[in-house]
Short mmCIF file of C-alpha atoms in Angstrom, two decimals:
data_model
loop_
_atom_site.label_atom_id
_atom_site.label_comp_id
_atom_site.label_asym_id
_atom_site.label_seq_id
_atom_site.Cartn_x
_atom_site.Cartn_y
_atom_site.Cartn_z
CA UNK A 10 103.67 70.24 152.32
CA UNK A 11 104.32 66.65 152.87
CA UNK A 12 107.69 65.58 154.22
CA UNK A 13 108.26 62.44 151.66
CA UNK A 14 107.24 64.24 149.05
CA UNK A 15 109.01 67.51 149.73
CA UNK A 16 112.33 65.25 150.77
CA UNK A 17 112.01 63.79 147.00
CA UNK A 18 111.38 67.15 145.43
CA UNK A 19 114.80 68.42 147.41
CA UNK A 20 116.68 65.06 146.22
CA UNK A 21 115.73 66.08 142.30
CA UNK A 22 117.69 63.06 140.99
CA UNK A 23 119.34 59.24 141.19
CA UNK A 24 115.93 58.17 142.79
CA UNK A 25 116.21 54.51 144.74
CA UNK A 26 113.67 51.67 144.50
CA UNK A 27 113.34 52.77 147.98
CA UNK A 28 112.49 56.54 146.67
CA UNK A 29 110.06 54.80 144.08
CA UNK A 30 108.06 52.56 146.84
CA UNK A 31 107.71 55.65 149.51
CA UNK A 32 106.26 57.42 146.60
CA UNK A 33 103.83 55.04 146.11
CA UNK A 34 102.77 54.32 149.47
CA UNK A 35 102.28 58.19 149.46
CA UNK A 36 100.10 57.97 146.49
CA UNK A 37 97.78 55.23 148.17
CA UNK A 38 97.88 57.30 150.99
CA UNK A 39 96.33 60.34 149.66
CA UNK A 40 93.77 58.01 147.13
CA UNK A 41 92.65 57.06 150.41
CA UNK A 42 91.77 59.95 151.51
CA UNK A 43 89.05 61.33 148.51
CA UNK A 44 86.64 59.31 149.22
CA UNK A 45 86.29 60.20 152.95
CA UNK A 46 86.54 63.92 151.88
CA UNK A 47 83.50 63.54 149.29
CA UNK A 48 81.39 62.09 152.17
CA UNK A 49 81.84 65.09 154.49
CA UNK A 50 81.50 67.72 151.72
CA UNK A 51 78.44 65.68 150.41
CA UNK A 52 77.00 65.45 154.16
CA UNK A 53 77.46 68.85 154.91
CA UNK A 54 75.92 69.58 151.57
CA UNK A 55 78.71 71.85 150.45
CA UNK A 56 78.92 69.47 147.05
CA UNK A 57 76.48 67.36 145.30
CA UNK A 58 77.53 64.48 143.88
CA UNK A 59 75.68 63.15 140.95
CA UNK A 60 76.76 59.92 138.75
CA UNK A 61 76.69 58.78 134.85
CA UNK A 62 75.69 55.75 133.49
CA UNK A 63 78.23 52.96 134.51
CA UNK A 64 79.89 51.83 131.10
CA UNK A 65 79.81 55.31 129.67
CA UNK A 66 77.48 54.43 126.75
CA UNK A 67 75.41 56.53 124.76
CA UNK A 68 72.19 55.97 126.73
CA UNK A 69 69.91 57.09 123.40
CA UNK A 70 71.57 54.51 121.22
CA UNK A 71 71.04 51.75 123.29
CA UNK A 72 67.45 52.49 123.81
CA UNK A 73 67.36 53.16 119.66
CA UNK A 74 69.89 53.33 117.73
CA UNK A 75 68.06 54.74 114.74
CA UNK A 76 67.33 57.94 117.05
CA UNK A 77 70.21 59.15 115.57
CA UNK A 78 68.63 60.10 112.75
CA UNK A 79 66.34 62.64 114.20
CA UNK A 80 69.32 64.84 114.72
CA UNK A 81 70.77 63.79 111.51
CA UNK A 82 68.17 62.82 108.94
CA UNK A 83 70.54 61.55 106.18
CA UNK A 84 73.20 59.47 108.23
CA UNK A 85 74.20 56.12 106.99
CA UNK A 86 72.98 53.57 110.52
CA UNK A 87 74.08 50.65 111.28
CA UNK A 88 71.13 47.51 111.72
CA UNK A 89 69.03 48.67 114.50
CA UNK A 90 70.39 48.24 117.79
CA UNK A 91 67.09 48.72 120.36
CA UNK A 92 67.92 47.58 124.11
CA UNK A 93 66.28 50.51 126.25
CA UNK A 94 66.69 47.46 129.21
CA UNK A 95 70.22 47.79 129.26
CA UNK A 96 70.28 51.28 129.32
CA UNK A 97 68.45 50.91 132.49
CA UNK A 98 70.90 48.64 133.91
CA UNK A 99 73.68 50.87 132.99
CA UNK A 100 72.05 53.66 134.80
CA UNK A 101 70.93 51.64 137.76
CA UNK A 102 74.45 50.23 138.14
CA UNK A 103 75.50 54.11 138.02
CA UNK A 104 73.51 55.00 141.11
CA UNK A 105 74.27 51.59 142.63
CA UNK A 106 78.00 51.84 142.83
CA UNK A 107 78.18 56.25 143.96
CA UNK A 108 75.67 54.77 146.85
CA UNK A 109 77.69 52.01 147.71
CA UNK A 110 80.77 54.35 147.71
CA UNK A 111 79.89 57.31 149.19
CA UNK A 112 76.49 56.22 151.15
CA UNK A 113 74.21 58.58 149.49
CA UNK A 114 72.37 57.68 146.13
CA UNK A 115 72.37 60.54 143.74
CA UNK A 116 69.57 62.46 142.42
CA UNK A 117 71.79 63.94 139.60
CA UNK A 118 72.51 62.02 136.36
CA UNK A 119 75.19 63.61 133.42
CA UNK A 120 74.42 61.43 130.71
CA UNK A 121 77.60 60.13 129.32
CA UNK A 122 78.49 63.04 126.91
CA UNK A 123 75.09 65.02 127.79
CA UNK A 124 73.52 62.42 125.59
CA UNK A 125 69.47 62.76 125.77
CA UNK A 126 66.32 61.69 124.82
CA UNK A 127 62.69 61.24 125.82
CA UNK A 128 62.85 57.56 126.60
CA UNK A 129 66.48 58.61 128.35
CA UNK A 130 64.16 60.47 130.55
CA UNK A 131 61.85 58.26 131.20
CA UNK A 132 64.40 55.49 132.33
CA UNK A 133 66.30 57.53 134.29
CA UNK A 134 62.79 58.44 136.03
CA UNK A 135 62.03 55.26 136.52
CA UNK A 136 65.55 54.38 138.25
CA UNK A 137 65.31 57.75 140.86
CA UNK A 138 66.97 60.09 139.58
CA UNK A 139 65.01 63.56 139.82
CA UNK A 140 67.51 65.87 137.43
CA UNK A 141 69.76 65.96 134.55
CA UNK A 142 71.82 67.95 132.88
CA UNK A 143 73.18 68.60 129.22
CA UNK A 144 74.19 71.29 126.64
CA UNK A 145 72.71 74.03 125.82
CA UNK A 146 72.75 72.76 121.83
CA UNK A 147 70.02 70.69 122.92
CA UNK A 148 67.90 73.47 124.32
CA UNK A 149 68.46 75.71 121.24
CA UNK A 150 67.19 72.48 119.00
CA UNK A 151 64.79 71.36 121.83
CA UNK A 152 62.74 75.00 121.35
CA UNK A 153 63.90 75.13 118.05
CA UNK A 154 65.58 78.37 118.34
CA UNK A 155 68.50 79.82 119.88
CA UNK A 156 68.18 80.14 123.51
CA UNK A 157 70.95 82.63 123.96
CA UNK A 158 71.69 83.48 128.07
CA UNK A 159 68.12 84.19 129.12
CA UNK A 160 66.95 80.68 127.64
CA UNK A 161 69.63 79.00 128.94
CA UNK A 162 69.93 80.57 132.71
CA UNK A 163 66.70 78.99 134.07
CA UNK A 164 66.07 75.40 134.91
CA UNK A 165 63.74 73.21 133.09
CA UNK A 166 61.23 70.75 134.20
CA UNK A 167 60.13 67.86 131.48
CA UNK A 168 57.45 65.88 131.90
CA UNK A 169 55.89 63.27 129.46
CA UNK A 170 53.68 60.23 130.18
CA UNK A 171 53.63 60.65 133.77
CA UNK A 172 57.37 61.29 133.92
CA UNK A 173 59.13 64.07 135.55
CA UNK A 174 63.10 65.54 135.11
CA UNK A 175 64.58 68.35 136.60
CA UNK A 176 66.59 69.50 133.39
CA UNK A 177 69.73 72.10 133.37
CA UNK A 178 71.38 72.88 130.06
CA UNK A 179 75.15 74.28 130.51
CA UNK A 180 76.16 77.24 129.14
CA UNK A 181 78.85 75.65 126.26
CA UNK A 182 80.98 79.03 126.04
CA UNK A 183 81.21 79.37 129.87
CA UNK A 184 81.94 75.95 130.78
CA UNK A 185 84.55 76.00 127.78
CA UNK A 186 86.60 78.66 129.06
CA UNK A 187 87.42 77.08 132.22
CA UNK A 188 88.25 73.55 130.82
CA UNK A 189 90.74 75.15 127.36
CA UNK A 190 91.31 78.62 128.09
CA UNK A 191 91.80 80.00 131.37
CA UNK A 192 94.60 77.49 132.05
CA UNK A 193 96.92 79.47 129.91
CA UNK A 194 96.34 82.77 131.62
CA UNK A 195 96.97 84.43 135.03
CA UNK A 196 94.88 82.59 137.94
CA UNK A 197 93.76 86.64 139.20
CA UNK A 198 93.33 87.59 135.16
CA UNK A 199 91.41 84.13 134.54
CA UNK A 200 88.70 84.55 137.95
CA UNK A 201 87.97 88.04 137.16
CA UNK A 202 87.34 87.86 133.52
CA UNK A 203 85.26 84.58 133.78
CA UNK A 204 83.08 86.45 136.79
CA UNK A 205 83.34 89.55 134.38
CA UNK A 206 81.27 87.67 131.92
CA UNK A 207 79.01 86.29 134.20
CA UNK A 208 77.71 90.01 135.40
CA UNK A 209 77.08 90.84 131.52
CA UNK A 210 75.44 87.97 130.56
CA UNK A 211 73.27 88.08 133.40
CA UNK A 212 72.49 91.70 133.55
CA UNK A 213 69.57 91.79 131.10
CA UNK A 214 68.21 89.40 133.01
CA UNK A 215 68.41 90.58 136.58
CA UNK A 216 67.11 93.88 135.16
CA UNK A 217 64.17 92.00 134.23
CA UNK A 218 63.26 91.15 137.86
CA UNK A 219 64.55 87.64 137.85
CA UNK A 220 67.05 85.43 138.70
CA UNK A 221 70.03 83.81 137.07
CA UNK A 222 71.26 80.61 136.89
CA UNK A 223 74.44 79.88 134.98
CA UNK A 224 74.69 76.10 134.86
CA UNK A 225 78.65 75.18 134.40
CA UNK A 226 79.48 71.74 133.45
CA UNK A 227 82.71 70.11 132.42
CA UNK A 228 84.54 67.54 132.48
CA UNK A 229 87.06 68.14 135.46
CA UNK A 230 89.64 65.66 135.28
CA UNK A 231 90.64 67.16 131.23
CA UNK A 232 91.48 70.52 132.53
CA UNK A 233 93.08 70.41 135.85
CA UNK A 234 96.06 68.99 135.17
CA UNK A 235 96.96 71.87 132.48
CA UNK A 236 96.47 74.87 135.35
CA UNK A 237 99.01 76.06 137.49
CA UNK A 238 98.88 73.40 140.73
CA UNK A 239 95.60 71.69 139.56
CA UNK A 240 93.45 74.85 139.46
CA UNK A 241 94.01 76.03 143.47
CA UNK A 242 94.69 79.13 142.98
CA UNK A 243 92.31 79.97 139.66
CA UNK A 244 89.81 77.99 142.35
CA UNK A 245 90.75 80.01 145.25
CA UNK A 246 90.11 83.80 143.05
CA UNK A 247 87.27 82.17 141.65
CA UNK A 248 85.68 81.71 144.91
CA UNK A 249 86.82 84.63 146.48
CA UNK A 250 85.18 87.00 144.07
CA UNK A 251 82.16 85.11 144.41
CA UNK A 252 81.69 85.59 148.14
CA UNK A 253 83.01 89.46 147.68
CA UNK A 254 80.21 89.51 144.73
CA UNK A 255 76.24 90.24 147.22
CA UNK A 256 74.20 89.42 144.19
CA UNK A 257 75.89 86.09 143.06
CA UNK A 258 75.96 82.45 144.98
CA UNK A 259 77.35 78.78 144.55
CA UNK A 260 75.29 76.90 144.19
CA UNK A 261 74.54 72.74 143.71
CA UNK A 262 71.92 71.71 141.33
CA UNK A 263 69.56 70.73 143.31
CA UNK A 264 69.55 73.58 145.51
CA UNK A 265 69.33 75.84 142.06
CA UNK A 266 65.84 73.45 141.59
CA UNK A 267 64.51 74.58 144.92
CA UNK A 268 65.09 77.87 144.78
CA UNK A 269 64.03 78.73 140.90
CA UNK A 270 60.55 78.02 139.60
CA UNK A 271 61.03 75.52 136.44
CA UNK A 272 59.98 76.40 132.94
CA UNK A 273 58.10 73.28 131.30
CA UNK A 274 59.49 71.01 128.57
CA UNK A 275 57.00 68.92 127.31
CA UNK A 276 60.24 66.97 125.11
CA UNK A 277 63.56 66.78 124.83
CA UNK A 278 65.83 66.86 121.09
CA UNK A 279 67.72 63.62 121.23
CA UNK A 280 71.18 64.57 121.21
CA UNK A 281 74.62 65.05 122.93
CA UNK A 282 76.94 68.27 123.35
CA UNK A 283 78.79 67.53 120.48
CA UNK A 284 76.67 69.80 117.87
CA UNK A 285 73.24 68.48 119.71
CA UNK A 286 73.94 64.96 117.67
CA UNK A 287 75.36 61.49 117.62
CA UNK A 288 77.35 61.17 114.70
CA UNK A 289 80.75 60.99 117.11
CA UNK A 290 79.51 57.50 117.66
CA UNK A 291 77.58 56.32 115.05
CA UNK A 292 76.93 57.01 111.06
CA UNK A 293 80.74 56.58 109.89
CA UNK A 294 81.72 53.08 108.34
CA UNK A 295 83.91 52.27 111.41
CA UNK A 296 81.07 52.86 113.63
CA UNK A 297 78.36 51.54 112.43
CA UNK A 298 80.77 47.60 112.17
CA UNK A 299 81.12 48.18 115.88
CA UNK A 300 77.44 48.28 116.14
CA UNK A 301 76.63 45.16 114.14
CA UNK A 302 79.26 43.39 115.86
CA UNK A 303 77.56 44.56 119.21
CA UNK A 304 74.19 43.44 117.81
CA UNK A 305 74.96 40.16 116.90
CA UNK A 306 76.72 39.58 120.44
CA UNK A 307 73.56 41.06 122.23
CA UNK A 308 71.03 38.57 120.14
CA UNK A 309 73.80 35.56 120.51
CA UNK A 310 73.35 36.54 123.79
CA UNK A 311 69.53 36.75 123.45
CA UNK A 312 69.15 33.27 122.18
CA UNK A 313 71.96 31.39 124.69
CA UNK A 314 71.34 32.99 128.31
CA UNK A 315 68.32 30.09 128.94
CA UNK A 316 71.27 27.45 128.07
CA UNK A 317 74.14 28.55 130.43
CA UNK A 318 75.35 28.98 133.92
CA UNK A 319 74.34 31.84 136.12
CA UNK A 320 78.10 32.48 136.05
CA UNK A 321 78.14 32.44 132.19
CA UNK A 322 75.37 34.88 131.63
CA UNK A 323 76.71 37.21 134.23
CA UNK A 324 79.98 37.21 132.53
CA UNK A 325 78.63 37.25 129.32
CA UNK A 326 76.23 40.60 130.12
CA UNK A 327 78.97 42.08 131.62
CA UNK A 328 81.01 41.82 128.58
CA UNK A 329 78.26 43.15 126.64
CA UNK A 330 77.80 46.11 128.73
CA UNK A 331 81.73 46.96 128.69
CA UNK A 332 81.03 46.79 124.61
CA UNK A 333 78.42 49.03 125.11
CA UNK A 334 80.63 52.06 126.54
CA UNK A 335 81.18 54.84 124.43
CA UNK A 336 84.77 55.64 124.33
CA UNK A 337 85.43 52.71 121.74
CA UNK A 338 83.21 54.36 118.82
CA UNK A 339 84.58 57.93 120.02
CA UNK A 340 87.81 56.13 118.33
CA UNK A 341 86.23 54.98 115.26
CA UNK A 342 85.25 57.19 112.37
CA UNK A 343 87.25 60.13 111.06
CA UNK A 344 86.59 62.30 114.07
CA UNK A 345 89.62 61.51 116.35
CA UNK A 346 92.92 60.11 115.92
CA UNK A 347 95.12 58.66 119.16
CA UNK A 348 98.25 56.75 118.65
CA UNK A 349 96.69 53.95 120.14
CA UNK A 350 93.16 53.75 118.26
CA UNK A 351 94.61 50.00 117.20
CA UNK A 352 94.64 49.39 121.07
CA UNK A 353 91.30 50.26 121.12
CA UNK A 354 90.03 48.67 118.34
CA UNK A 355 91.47 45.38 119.54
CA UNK A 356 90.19 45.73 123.11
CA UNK A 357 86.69 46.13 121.60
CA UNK A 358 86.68 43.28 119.74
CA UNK A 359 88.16 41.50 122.64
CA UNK A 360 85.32 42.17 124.70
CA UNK A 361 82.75 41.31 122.25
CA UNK A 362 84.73 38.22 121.15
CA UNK A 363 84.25 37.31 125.12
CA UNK A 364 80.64 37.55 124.91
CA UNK A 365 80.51 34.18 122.60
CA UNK A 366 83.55 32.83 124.93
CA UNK A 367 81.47 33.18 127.98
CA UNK A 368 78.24 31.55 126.62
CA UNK A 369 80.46 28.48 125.72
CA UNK A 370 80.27 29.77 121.70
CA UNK A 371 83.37 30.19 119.06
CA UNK A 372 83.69 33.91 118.00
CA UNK A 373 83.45 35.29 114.44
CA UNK A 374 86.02 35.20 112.47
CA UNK A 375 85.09 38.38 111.41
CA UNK A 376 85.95 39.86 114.99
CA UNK A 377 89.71 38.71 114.53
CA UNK A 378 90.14 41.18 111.57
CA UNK A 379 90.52 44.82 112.56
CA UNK A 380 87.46 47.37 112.46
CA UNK A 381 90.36 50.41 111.39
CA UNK A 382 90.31 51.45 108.14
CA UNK A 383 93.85 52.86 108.41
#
């Protein structure tokens, strides 16, 4: 335990600026410290750390927005927004920035919101990466049939016009438990159902002769905080059982690569985890304005970079590439609600309004009206 913090705890009340700044001094303290830790567990290979595209956008809709309708044949799309370049910027600037941080550039990509597609694949190629993950959704519509444990516990290995991908697809009920159930339960109950499941599911399979891998994927930082101290001690039976357990390892995903031969995917389904499709983020009225505003700023952009600054252009693409992050359309449509979607919408426009700004342009007007239809 720390002594500031456990002198704070004790104190319980009438806190002093004083209290306030020694608590955050604390907190810088101990942000200063994950990096460093991620280096040694990367170096000593007990972690893997793999990266996402920088901006968070739906890789698939950048390169082709009218992909969408693959998974969805009869969705209303906005104009057709077709930029596979700055998908490959978003992805290089990905790999850029976890190298620069932590010294090692990553092999491993998680699409922003498992979103995939062929020409995902061969981008991400192209920019080193040698896997990538995403739901199991997208193997059951990828094979066109459900893949059930024995399709989904094996890796995958697509290749297309002289492009290769190491592909894992999570199991969706697994990796579920862990980040909305278990949380609510006993840490001891929680560890030994979740490695409970594990032995049945993998059973049939081992009986066969062969090996099991059970690919578990989630977003971390939405569960923790709703466990008992972060997760430790769900973490610490977890692991326990699995070093008491001879027949099952931890593994990282590129270890699971070299010790598993690969089944061969000659394609990939374009879609994300969400129900193996894109219409989180594209097809409702809201989203598909937030597209054609992004389109026009990308061609404004298109037809002014020659005429402006280095600074201006950088400023401008920049903006464009925030814009091009995903979290704005996860707002818009009838999908999610937050009591600050109006924040959101604003800041989007903001950023695309600074797109003109920065190539020495007036905005729409449009973009001073909201995109909400509330």
């Amino acid at each position: 335990s720390d002594p500031v913090v456990s002198a704070l705890v004790r104190k319980g009340r009438d806190f002093s600026l004083e209290d306030q700044a020694a608590l955050g001094r604390k907190q810088t303290e101990l942000l200063g410290l994950v990096i460093p830790a991620y280096k040694k567990l990367a170096a000593s290979r007990q972690i893997e750390i793999s990266t996402t595209p920088y901006y968070h956008p739906i890789l698939p809709l950048l390169c082709d927005s009218a992909i969408a309708a693959t998974a969805h044949p009869n969705v209303p799309l906005p104009h057709r927004f077709q930029y596979p370049d700055d998908a490959r910027r978003q992805l290089q600037m990905g790999r850029d920035y976890i190298q620069q941080a932590f010294g090692v550039a990553p092999v491993g990509l998680w699409p922003s919101e498992g979103s995939v597609s062929d020409e995902v694949f061969h981008i991400a190629a192209e920019t080193g990466f040698r896997w990538a993950a995403t739901d199991n959704g997208v193997l059951d519509r990828t094979l066109g049939r459900g893949s059930g444990v024995d399709g989904t516990y094996r890796p995958y290995r697509w290749q297309q016009g002289g492009h290769a991908m190491q592909v894992i697809f999570r199991d969706h009920v697994m990796s579920d438990l862990i980040g909305f159930v278990y949380s609510g339960m006993d840490a001891r109950e929680a560890a030994h159902d979740f490695l409970r499941r594990i032995r049945d599911n993998c059973s049939g399979i081992l009986g066969a002769g062969r090996d099991a891998l059970v690919p578990i994927i989630l977003d971390g930082e939405n569960a923790w905080e709703y466990y008992d101290r972060n997760g430790r001690p769900f973490f610490r039976e977890l692991y326990q059982g699995i070093l008491n357990d001879r027949e099952m390892h931890a593994v990282t995903v590129s270890e699971a690569f070299d010790l598993m031969p690969s089944d061969p995917l000659d394609h990939i389904f374009p879609g994300s985890w969400i129900n193996a499709n894109f219409d989180i983020w594209i097809g409702a009225e809201e989203d598909n304005r937030a597209w054609d505003f992004l389109l026009d700023a990308r061609r404004a952009y298109d037809q002014r970079q020659d005429g402006v600054t280095e600074e201006q252009r950088k400023l401008a693409y920049e903006e464009l590439l925030i814009a091009e992050g995903s979290d704005w359309c996860w707002w818009y449509g009838p999908e999610h609600d937050s009591a600050h979607r109006e924040d959101f919408d604003q800041l989007f426009r903001s950023h695309i309004a600074n797109v003109y700004r920065a190539l020495g342009q007036q905005p729409p007007a449009d973009l001073s009206q909201p995109i909400l239809r509330i």
